[in-house]
Short mmCIF file of C-alpha atoms in Angstrom, two decimals:
data_model
loop_
_atom_site.label_atom_id
_atom_site.label_comp_id
_atom_site.label_asym_id
_atom_site.label_seq_id
_atom_site.Cartn_x
_atom_site.Cartn_y
_atom_site.Cartn_z
CA UNK A 1 -75.89 -23.30 -28.42
CA UNK A 2 -78.61 -25.24 -26.42
CA UNK A 3 -77.70 -28.58 -24.98
CA UNK A 4 -80.55 -31.14 -24.97
CA UNK A 5 -79.98 -34.48 -23.04
CA UNK A 6 -81.79 -37.48 -24.37
CA UNK A 7 -81.95 -40.20 -21.78
CA UNK A 8 -83.75 -43.46 -21.27
CA UNK A 9 -86.74 -43.74 -18.86
CA UNK A 10 -87.04 -47.07 -17.26
CA UNK A 11 -90.57 -48.28 -16.40
CA UNK A 12 -91.29 -51.39 -14.30
CA UNK A 13 -94.29 -53.33 -15.37
CA UNK A 14 -94.64 -56.75 -13.81
CA UNK A 15 -91.48 -58.80 -14.60
CA UNK A 16 -90.75 -57.20 -17.86
CA UNK A 17 -88.76 -53.96 -18.46
CA UNK A 18 -90.00 -51.59 -21.09
CA UNK A 19 -87.77 -48.72 -22.51
CA UNK A 20 -89.37 -45.38 -23.45
CA UNK A 21 -87.72 -42.48 -25.15
CA UNK A 22 -89.37 -39.14 -24.34
CA UNK A 23 -90.31 -36.76 -27.12
CA UNK A 24 -87.78 -34.04 -27.91
CA UNK A 25 -90.25 -31.33 -27.06
CA UNK A 26 -90.88 -32.62 -23.50
CA UNK A 27 -87.14 -33.20 -22.79
CA UNK A 28 -86.22 -29.79 -24.07
CA UNK A 29 -88.90 -28.09 -21.90
CA UNK A 30 -87.69 -29.95 -18.75
CA UNK A 31 -83.94 -29.52 -19.21
CA UNK A 32 -83.56 -26.03 -20.74
CA UNK A 33 -82.18 -23.37 -18.46
CA UNK A 34 -83.92 -20.02 -18.34
CA UNK A 35 -82.31 -17.47 -20.71
CA UNK A 36 -80.38 -14.55 -19.13
CA UNK A 37 -82.13 -11.21 -19.42
CA UNK A 38 -80.95 -9.19 -22.38
CA UNK A 39 -78.81 -6.27 -21.27
CA UNK A 40 -79.70 -2.85 -22.71
CA UNK A 41 -77.14 -1.46 -25.07
CA UNK A 42 -74.98 1.24 -23.54
CA UNK A 43 -73.04 3.96 -25.27
CA UNK A 44 -69.47 3.91 -24.04
CA UNK A 45 -68.16 7.14 -22.64
CA UNK A 46 -64.87 8.03 -24.23
CA UNK A 47 -62.40 10.86 -23.98
CA UNK A 48 -62.26 13.20 -26.93
CA UNK A 49 -59.10 14.05 -28.71
CA UNK A 50 -58.95 16.31 -31.88
CA UNK A 51 -55.80 16.87 -33.94
CA UNK A 52 -55.58 18.92 -37.13
CA UNK A 53 -52.42 19.91 -38.93
CA UNK A 54 -52.39 21.72 -42.27
CA UNK A 55 -50.76 24.65 -43.92
CA UNK A 56 -52.49 27.23 -41.88
CA UNK A 57 -52.48 25.82 -38.41
CA UNK A 58 -52.02 23.04 -35.98
CA UNK A 59 -54.92 22.47 -33.58
CA UNK A 60 -55.02 20.02 -30.66
CA UNK A 61 -57.78 19.71 -28.08
CA UNK A 62 -58.51 16.90 -25.71
CA UNK A 63 -60.47 16.04 -22.48
CA UNK A 64 -60.66 12.91 -20.46
CA UNK A 65 -63.57 10.42 -20.24
CA UNK A 66 -64.45 11.56 -16.74
CA UNK A 67 -65.37 14.98 -18.24
CA UNK A 68 -67.18 13.40 -21.20
CA UNK A 69 -69.39 11.38 -18.79
CA UNK A 70 -71.02 14.58 -17.58
CA UNK A 71 -73.27 15.69 -20.41
CA UNK A 72 -73.40 19.41 -19.45
CA UNK A 73 -69.62 19.52 -19.01
CA UNK A 74 -69.15 17.68 -22.20
CA UNK A 75 -71.34 20.27 -24.02
CA UNK A 76 -69.35 23.09 -22.41
CA UNK A 77 -66.01 21.64 -23.55
CA UNK A 78 -67.28 20.81 -27.05
CA UNK A 79 -68.46 24.43 -27.51
CA UNK A 80 -65.11 25.67 -26.25
CA UNK A 81 -63.34 23.33 -28.68
CA UNK A 82 -65.33 24.61 -31.65
CA UNK A 83 -64.91 28.29 -30.71
CA UNK A 84 -61.18 27.85 -30.28
CA UNK A 85 -60.81 26.06 -33.61
CA UNK A 86 -62.89 28.61 -35.43
CA UNK A 87 -60.99 31.48 -33.88
CA UNK A 88 -57.68 29.88 -34.84
CA UNK A 89 -58.72 29.47 -38.49
CA UNK A 90 -59.69 33.18 -38.77
CA UNK A 91 -56.52 34.32 -37.14
CA UNK A 92 -54.28 32.05 -39.14
CA UNK A 93 -56.01 33.05 -42.36
CA UNK A 94 -55.47 36.67 -41.67
CA UNK A 95 -51.84 36.12 -40.54
CA UNK A 96 -51.14 34.22 -43.79
CA UNK A 97 -52.63 37.09 -45.81
CA UNK A 98 -50.57 39.72 -44.05
CA UNK A 99 -47.31 37.74 -44.41
CA UNK A 100 -48.01 37.26 -48.14
CA UNK A 101 -48.74 40.98 -48.64
CA UNK A 102 -45.64 41.98 -46.61
CA UNK A 103 -43.41 39.45 -48.47
CA UNK A 104 -42.61 37.50 -45.26
CA UNK A 105 -42.67 33.70 -44.84
CA UNK A 106 -45.67 32.47 -42.96
CA UNK A 107 -45.32 30.02 -40.12
CA UNK A 108 -48.45 28.01 -39.26
CA UNK A 109 -50.24 29.11 -36.11
CA UNK A 110 -51.08 26.66 -33.39
CA UNK A 111 -53.41 26.12 -30.47
CA UNK A 112 -53.07 23.21 -27.99
CA UNK A 113 -55.30 22.25 -25.04
CA UNK A 114 -54.99 19.00 -22.98
CA UNK A 115 -57.54 18.91 -19.99
CA UNK A 116 -56.24 16.65 -17.27
CA UNK A 117 -57.88 15.50 -14.02
CA UNK A 118 -56.43 17.04 -10.85
CA UNK A 119 -58.95 15.54 -8.50
CA UNK A 120 -62.16 13.43 -9.10
CA UNK A 121 -64.38 13.63 -6.03
CA UNK A 122 -68.00 12.48 -5.53
CA UNK A 123 -69.20 16.12 -5.57
CA UNK A 124 -66.44 17.74 -7.73
CA UNK A 125 -64.33 17.21 -10.77
CA UNK A 126 -61.24 19.44 -10.74
CA UNK A 127 -59.25 19.73 -13.94
CA UNK A 128 -56.39 21.91 -15.36
CA UNK A 129 -54.71 22.54 -18.69
CA UNK A 130 -51.89 24.39 -20.22
CA UNK A 131 -53.01 26.39 -23.25
CA UNK A 132 -50.16 26.59 -25.76
CA UNK A 133 -50.42 29.12 -28.62
CA UNK A 134 -48.23 30.33 -31.51
CA UNK A 135 -49.21 33.19 -33.74
CA UNK A 136 -46.03 34.06 -35.68
CA UNK A 137 -44.01 35.68 -32.88
CA UNK A 138 -40.55 35.07 -31.72
CA UNK A 139 -41.56 32.09 -29.66
CA UNK A 140 -44.68 30.11 -28.57
CA UNK A 141 -46.58 31.33 -25.46
CA UNK A 142 -48.67 29.53 -22.99
CA UNK A 143 -50.96 30.20 -20.00
CA UNK A 144 -52.82 27.92 -17.58
CA UNK A 145 -56.52 27.39 -17.16
CA UNK A 146 -58.64 25.60 -14.49
CA UNK A 147 -62.05 24.01 -14.57
CA UNK A 148 -63.90 23.10 -11.34
CA UNK A 149 -67.23 21.32 -11.98
CA UNK A 150 -69.82 21.27 -9.23
CA UNK A 151 -71.57 17.85 -9.72
CA UNK A 152 -74.39 18.72 -7.30
CA UNK A 153 -75.31 22.09 -8.74
CA UNK A 154 -74.42 20.87 -12.28
CA UNK A 155 -72.29 23.93 -13.26
CA UNK A 156 -68.76 25.30 -13.41
CA UNK A 157 -67.29 27.29 -10.56
CA UNK A 158 -64.15 29.33 -10.17
CA UNK A 159 -62.03 27.85 -7.27
CA UNK A 160 -61.89 31.18 -5.63
CA UNK A 161 -65.74 31.26 -5.53
CA UNK A 162 -65.71 28.63 -2.80
CA UNK A 163 -64.14 31.15 -0.45
CA UNK A 164 -65.74 34.10 1.27
CA UNK A 165 -63.54 36.47 -0.86
CA UNK A 166 -60.38 36.55 -2.86
CA UNK A 167 -58.80 38.77 -0.15
CA UNK A 168 -59.55 36.19 2.51
CA UNK A 169 -58.14 33.35 0.52
CA UNK A 170 -55.03 35.38 -0.43
CA UNK A 171 -54.40 36.27 3.18
CA UNK A 172 -54.73 32.51 4.22
CA UNK A 173 -52.24 31.15 1.61
CA UNK A 174 -49.92 34.19 0.83
CA UNK A 175 -47.14 33.43 3.39
CA UNK A 176 -46.58 29.74 2.48
CA UNK A 177 -47.03 30.51 -1.22
CA UNK A 178 -44.39 33.22 -1.18
CA UNK A 179 -41.94 31.11 0.75
CA UNK A 180 -42.18 28.23 -1.71
CA UNK A 181 -41.99 30.57 -4.68
CA UNK A 182 -38.75 32.15 -3.48
CA UNK A 183 -37.30 28.63 -2.92
CA UNK A 184 -38.11 27.73 -6.44
CA UNK A 185 -36.83 31.01 -7.82
CA UNK A 186 -33.51 30.56 -6.06
CA UNK A 187 -33.13 27.05 -7.44
CA UNK A 188 -33.87 28.18 -11.00
CA UNK A 189 -31.63 31.28 -10.76
CA UNK A 190 -28.82 29.58 -8.92
CA UNK A 191 -28.20 32.54 -6.69
CA UNK A 192 -28.80 35.28 -9.20
CA UNK A 193 -31.67 37.82 -8.81
CA UNK A 194 -34.60 38.34 -11.13
CA UNK A 195 -32.70 40.63 -13.56
CA UNK A 196 -33.41 44.14 -14.44
CA UNK A 197 -37.12 43.88 -13.64
CA UNK A 198 -37.58 44.42 -9.84
CA UNK A 199 -40.98 42.80 -9.83
CA UNK A 200 -39.44 39.42 -10.57
CA UNK A 201 -37.89 39.46 -7.13
CA UNK A 202 -41.12 40.41 -5.31
CA UNK A 203 -43.88 38.03 -4.31
CA UNK A 204 -47.09 38.05 -6.32
CA UNK A 205 -50.70 37.66 -5.19
CA UNK A 206 -51.43 33.89 -5.60
CA UNK A 207 -55.20 34.46 -6.05
CA UNK A 208 -54.49 36.39 -9.27
CA UNK A 209 -52.85 33.32 -10.72
CA UNK A 210 -54.52 30.07 -11.91
CA UNK A 211 -55.86 28.11 -8.85
CA UNK A 212 -56.48 24.45 -8.76
CA UNK A 213 -58.14 22.43 -5.93
CA UNK A 214 -56.54 19.03 -5.14
CA UNK A 215 -56.93 16.11 -2.84
CA UNK A 216 -54.52 13.60 -1.47
CA UNK A 217 -57.21 11.34 0.08
CA UNK A 218 -59.79 11.29 -2.66
CA UNK A 219 -62.50 12.43 -0.30
CA UNK A 220 -62.04 16.17 0.15
CA UNK A 221 -59.91 19.05 -0.98
CA UNK A 222 -56.78 19.31 1.16
CA UNK A 223 -54.42 21.25 -0.98
CA UNK A 224 -54.43 24.26 -3.25
CA UNK A 225 -52.24 24.52 -6.37
CA UNK A 226 -51.12 27.88 -7.89
CA UNK A 227 -49.95 27.71 -11.53
CA UNK A 228 -47.88 30.68 -12.50
CA UNK A 229 -47.29 31.29 -16.21
CA UNK A 230 -44.01 32.89 -17.69
CA UNK A 231 -43.57 36.61 -17.05
CA UNK A 232 -45.72 36.62 -13.92
CA UNK A 233 -43.00 35.67 -11.43
CA UNK A 234 -39.89 35.69 -13.63
CA UNK A 235 -38.63 36.13 -17.14
CA UNK A 236 -39.74 33.89 -19.92
CA UNK A 237 -36.56 31.88 -19.85
CA UNK A 238 -37.43 30.71 -16.33
CA UNK A 239 -40.59 29.10 -17.53
CA UNK A 240 -43.54 28.59 -15.25
CA UNK A 241 -43.89 27.99 -11.56
CA UNK A 242 -46.18 25.51 -9.79
CA UNK A 243 -46.65 25.98 -6.14
CA UNK A 244 -48.75 23.79 -3.81
CA UNK A 245 -49.94 24.82 -0.42
CA UNK A 246 -51.89 22.77 2.17
CA UNK A 247 -55.37 23.48 3.36
CA UNK A 248 -54.69 24.67 6.89
CA UNK A 249 -57.25 25.73 9.60
CA UNK A 250 -56.61 29.22 8.50
CA UNK A 251 -57.56 28.35 4.89
CA UNK A 252 -60.54 26.41 6.13
CA UNK A 253 -61.83 29.39 7.97
CA UNK A 254 -61.89 31.33 4.68
CA UNK A 255 -64.19 28.68 3.00
CA UNK A 256 -67.85 29.66 2.55
CA UNK A 257 -70.03 27.69 4.99
CA UNK A 258 -71.89 25.81 2.23
CA UNK A 259 -68.66 24.36 0.88
CA UNK A 260 -66.77 23.62 4.20
CA UNK A 261 -67.77 19.88 3.95
CA UNK A 262 -65.73 19.71 0.78
CA UNK A 263 -62.45 20.63 2.49
CA UNK A 264 -60.41 19.13 5.15
CA UNK A 265 -57.33 20.73 6.92
CA UNK A 266 -53.97 19.03 6.91
#
């Protein structure tokens, strides 16, 4: 709403006073404030969340707005979403058919992914997810997945690719990883061993598990997470293990030269 002030102009002419009222057009032109520039319309960046629940399957897939704000990454995740949903439909349809032919009840299949941000740096976006699945077995299963997006190169990288080799990274983090894993095992097992499977009492190669790169300062990677799914380090009943180790000078020495600026030792 435009505010126009209509005032009186006093003109002195000899000993008499004459009152004039300016025309509306002149007053409006003098008093109107310049209009603010019109802002260009912007499309808001939003997280994506899909939920489908029917007689065949339950499907859930989501990713945060920080991922949706990167067009190439959004396209990658959307393609993964559609493929996962399509595969689930095919598998669930086949499972229902086999159950009907065998005279068994059919339990709907499921697939669940929820991408979450681990670290959001100026040059990197690090995310992880637990992929939960059910396909008619005795119990649901789940595994971990990681996604490291290189903002500068505009592509996805595997965390281990930032190091000179998997062997070098494993050598750099194996000792602290094994120590922490055994502490967590002891706490879960309350003094008992890993059962009849001897491997559940041995250490495992951390680099063969799901790696995530994290940061406590929001500027550079200073810790490495190792996500261990059931059956890798213990029986299913123990669940998963999550071990975090710091970036030490030994770890930093294993980083490829071109990526050293993205790490800092603690």
